[in-house]
Amino acid sequence: MFSLSPPVRALAADLIAWRRHLHAHPELSFQERDTAAWVAAQLERLGIAPDRPTETGVVGVIEGGRPGPTVALRADLDALPVQEENDVPYASRRPGVMHACGHDGHTAILLGVARVLQAERERLAGRVKLVFQPAEERPPGGALPLIEAGVLEGVAAVVGLHLWVDLPAGTAAVSPGPVMAHAEEFRVTIAGSGGHGSQPHQGVDAVLVAAQVVLNLQTVVSRRVDPRRPAVVSVGTIQGGYAFNVLAPSATLAGTIRTFDEETRRRVHAEMERIVAHTCAMAGADGRIEFFGGYPAVVNDPAVAEAVAEAARAVLGADRVLPQEPSLGGEDFAYYAQRVPACYFFLGAGNPAKGIVHPHHHPRFDIDEDVLPLGVEILAGAARRLLARPAAGS
Ligand code: NI
């Protein structure tokens, strides 16, 4: 029912074997030494000279037979500090480390693409850069060091995918615009002054101020942000106070912010700073807010997203290519997309009939391996389409 070319069909067993090898040998962010060496060896076997621009990053280039643009495809290599609970022959052999997000599948898919496109390189106009990136899971992430090492030089478009168990196997989700949020943490520290609960006029009650700050922060999204721009400000914790009859001298709040564009993000920060400062000042307390950054939002380029959607429709059928509901998770693919027209899409990998229902990062996370060839065909198809585009600005 899917449209797979004979070379991709022939790859199915290798894709599963590669994915299982990687799954059994997971490595944490920035420690992907064995993984990177193994990927480099696989590229060499295909006749692609592996470049190692960072310690655990691997880049290979497929040179087309004719001149043309350069298109980059990106996979991430790292696993998570999770103890695997799946009882499968390919379960992690490293205690406390697990490919619990599907990056093993991403790497296998990109190796599959390497084999398919290398075999047809004489017919390609341009170059395909295969970017095997370390450390997606841990900010500051592995993307920026690769970019600083020049991996995007001369690149006209970048495509990446995530296997997604929330979507059924045999579907994909692609959309232009923001698809993954900028996720940040904030912490508010309120300094009042303590005293006896029976003599509130002698102190500055930090618990009362904290309560007012929580309520006032709710006006940021409801009254200060353009209602057409999605944003979330959630306070997750309040801590303060010692006993029922003691005025709390201090309190702290922590929470999370999610935004999809820089302007909204800056607005949210500025409003939160103002509200914290003035709410505290009103009560005679001191207030301070700090922000702890995550990855920026991933924003898909419309033309690149359309090339990916076309490729996905050709493989899966039009009714199996869905709009991509923005995810509130973070993803350092954002750094490529900030610099080069890019598309990050989701490939369905969930399958309740096979018991593949556990969410990403769960100790029993798994993927439906039958979707690996679909990923290869879609990525390769997207690369072919992007290479065939007239060069921008020429
Ligand atoms: Ni992931």
PDB file of N, CA and C and ligand atoms in Angstrom, residues 74 76 78 80 100-103 106 136-137 161-164 180 330-331 344 360-361, ligand 1:
ATOM      1  N   ARG A  74      19.640  15.708   8.285  1.00  0.00           N
ATOM      2  CA  ARG A  74      20.207  15.595   9.626  1.00  0.00           C
ATOM      3  C   ARG A  74      19.529  14.494  10.432  1.00  0.00           C
ATOM      4  N   ASP A  76      19.969  12.637  14.525  1.00  0.00           N
ATOM      5  CA  ASP A  76      20.634  12.789  15.820  1.00  0.00           C
ATOM      6  C   ASP A  76      21.046  11.419  16.355  1.00  0.00           C
ATOM      7  N   ASP A  78      22.123  10.596  19.783  1.00  0.00           N
ATOM      8  CA  ASP A  78      22.257  10.336  21.229  1.00  0.00           C
ATOM      9  C   ASP A  78      21.066   9.626  21.854  1.00  0.00           C
ATOM     10  N   LEU A  80      19.361   8.449  25.991  1.00  0.00           N
ATOM     11  CA  LEU A  80      18.919   9.135  27.215  1.00  0.00           C
ATOM     12  C   LEU A  80      19.333   8.362  28.470  1.00  0.00           C
ATOM     13  N   ALA A 100      15.561   5.981  24.022  1.00  0.00           N
ATOM     14  CA  ALA A 100      14.151   6.054  24.398  1.00  0.00           C
ATOM     15  C   ALA A 100      13.435   7.174  23.650  1.00  0.00           C
ATOM     16  N   CYS A 101      14.055   7.659  22.566  1.00  0.00           N
ATOM     17  CA  CYS A 101      13.389   8.725  21.803  1.00  0.00           C
ATOM     18  C   CYS A 101      13.370   8.406  20.312  1.00  0.00           C
ATOM     19  N   GLY A 102      14.021   7.320  19.908  1.00  0.00           N
ATOM     20  CA  GLY A 102      13.979   6.946  18.488  1.00  0.00           C
ATOM     21  C   GLY A 102      15.134   7.453  17.660  1.00  0.00           C
ATOM     22  N   HIS A 103      16.139   8.055  18.299  1.00  0.00           N
ATOM     23  CA  HIS A 103      17.265   8.581  17.524  1.00  0.00           C
ATOM     24  C   HIS A 103      18.052   7.452  16.844  1.00  0.00           C
ATOM     25  N   HIS A 106      16.433   7.254  13.630  1.00  0.00           N
ATOM     26  CA  HIS A 106      16.809   8.381  12.758  1.00  0.00           C
ATOM     27  C   HIS A 106      18.160   8.108  12.085  1.00  0.00           C
ATOM     28  N   GLU A 136      21.375  15.845  20.815  1.00  0.00           N
ATOM     29  CA  GLU A 136      20.146  16.632  20.675  1.00  0.00           C
ATOM     30  C   GLU A 136      19.461  16.776  22.032  1.00  0.00           C
ATOM     31  N   GLU A 137      19.617  15.768  22.876  1.00  0.00           N
ATOM     32  CA  GLU A 137      18.809  15.696  24.101  1.00  0.00           C
ATOM     33  C   GLU A 137      19.249  16.657  25.191  1.00  0.00           C
ATOM     34  N   LEU A 161      13.936  14.662  10.503  1.00  0.00           N
ATOM     35  CA  LEU A 161      12.664  14.062  10.895  1.00  0.00           C
ATOM     36  C   LEU A 161      12.748  13.534  12.308  1.00  0.00           C
ATOM     37  N   HIS A 162      11.573  13.365  12.913  1.00  0.00           N
ATOM     38  CA  HIS A 162      11.489  12.652  14.176  1.00  0.00           C
ATOM     39  C   HIS A 162      10.456  11.546  14.049  1.00  0.00           C
ATOM     40  N   LEU A 163      10.856  10.328  14.380  1.00  0.00           N
ATOM     41  CA  LEU A 163       9.884   9.254  14.526  1.00  0.00           C
ATOM     42  C   LEU A 163       8.967   9.640  15.681  1.00  0.00           C
ATOM     43  N   TRP A 164       7.647   9.468  15.490  1.00  0.00           N
ATOM     44  CA  TRP A 164       6.700  10.049  16.444  1.00  0.00           C
ATOM     45  C   TRP A 164       5.654   9.001  16.807  1.00  0.00           C
ATOM     46  N   MET A 180       7.862  23.410  16.557  1.00  0.00           N
ATOM     47  CA  MET A 180       8.288  23.050  17.909  1.00  0.00           C
ATOM     48  C   MET A 180       8.576  24.329  18.669  1.00  0.00           C
ATOM     49  N   GLY A 330      11.198  20.773  22.866  1.00  0.00           N
ATOM     50  CA  GLY A 330      12.286  21.541  22.261  1.00  0.00           C
ATOM     51  C   GLY A 330      13.106  20.644  21.343  1.00  0.00           C
ATOM     52  N   GLU A 331      13.878  21.269  20.454  1.00  0.00           N
ATOM     53  CA  GLU A 331      14.620  20.492  19.443  1.00  0.00           C
ATOM     54  C   GLU A 331      15.703  21.405  18.882  1.00  0.00           C
ATOM     55  N   TYR A 344      11.433  20.347   9.483  1.00  0.00           N
ATOM     56  CA  TYR A 344      11.495  19.262  10.465  1.00  0.00           C
ATOM     57  C   TYR A 344      10.117  18.638  10.516  1.00  0.00           C
ATOM     58  N   HIS A 360       7.513   8.899  24.137  1.00  0.00           N
ATOM     59  CA  HIS A 360       8.947   9.189  24.046  1.00  0.00           C
ATOM     60  C   HIS A 360       9.515   9.399  25.454  1.00  0.00           C
ATOM     61  N   HIS A 361      10.711   8.891  25.674  1.00  0.00           N
ATOM     62  CA  HIS A 361      11.466   8.991  26.937  1.00  0.00           C
ATOM     63  C   HIS A 361      10.963   7.998  27.992  1.00  0.00           C
TER      64      HIS A 361
HETATM   65 NI    NI B   1      14.090  13.028  20.258  1.00  0.00          NI
END
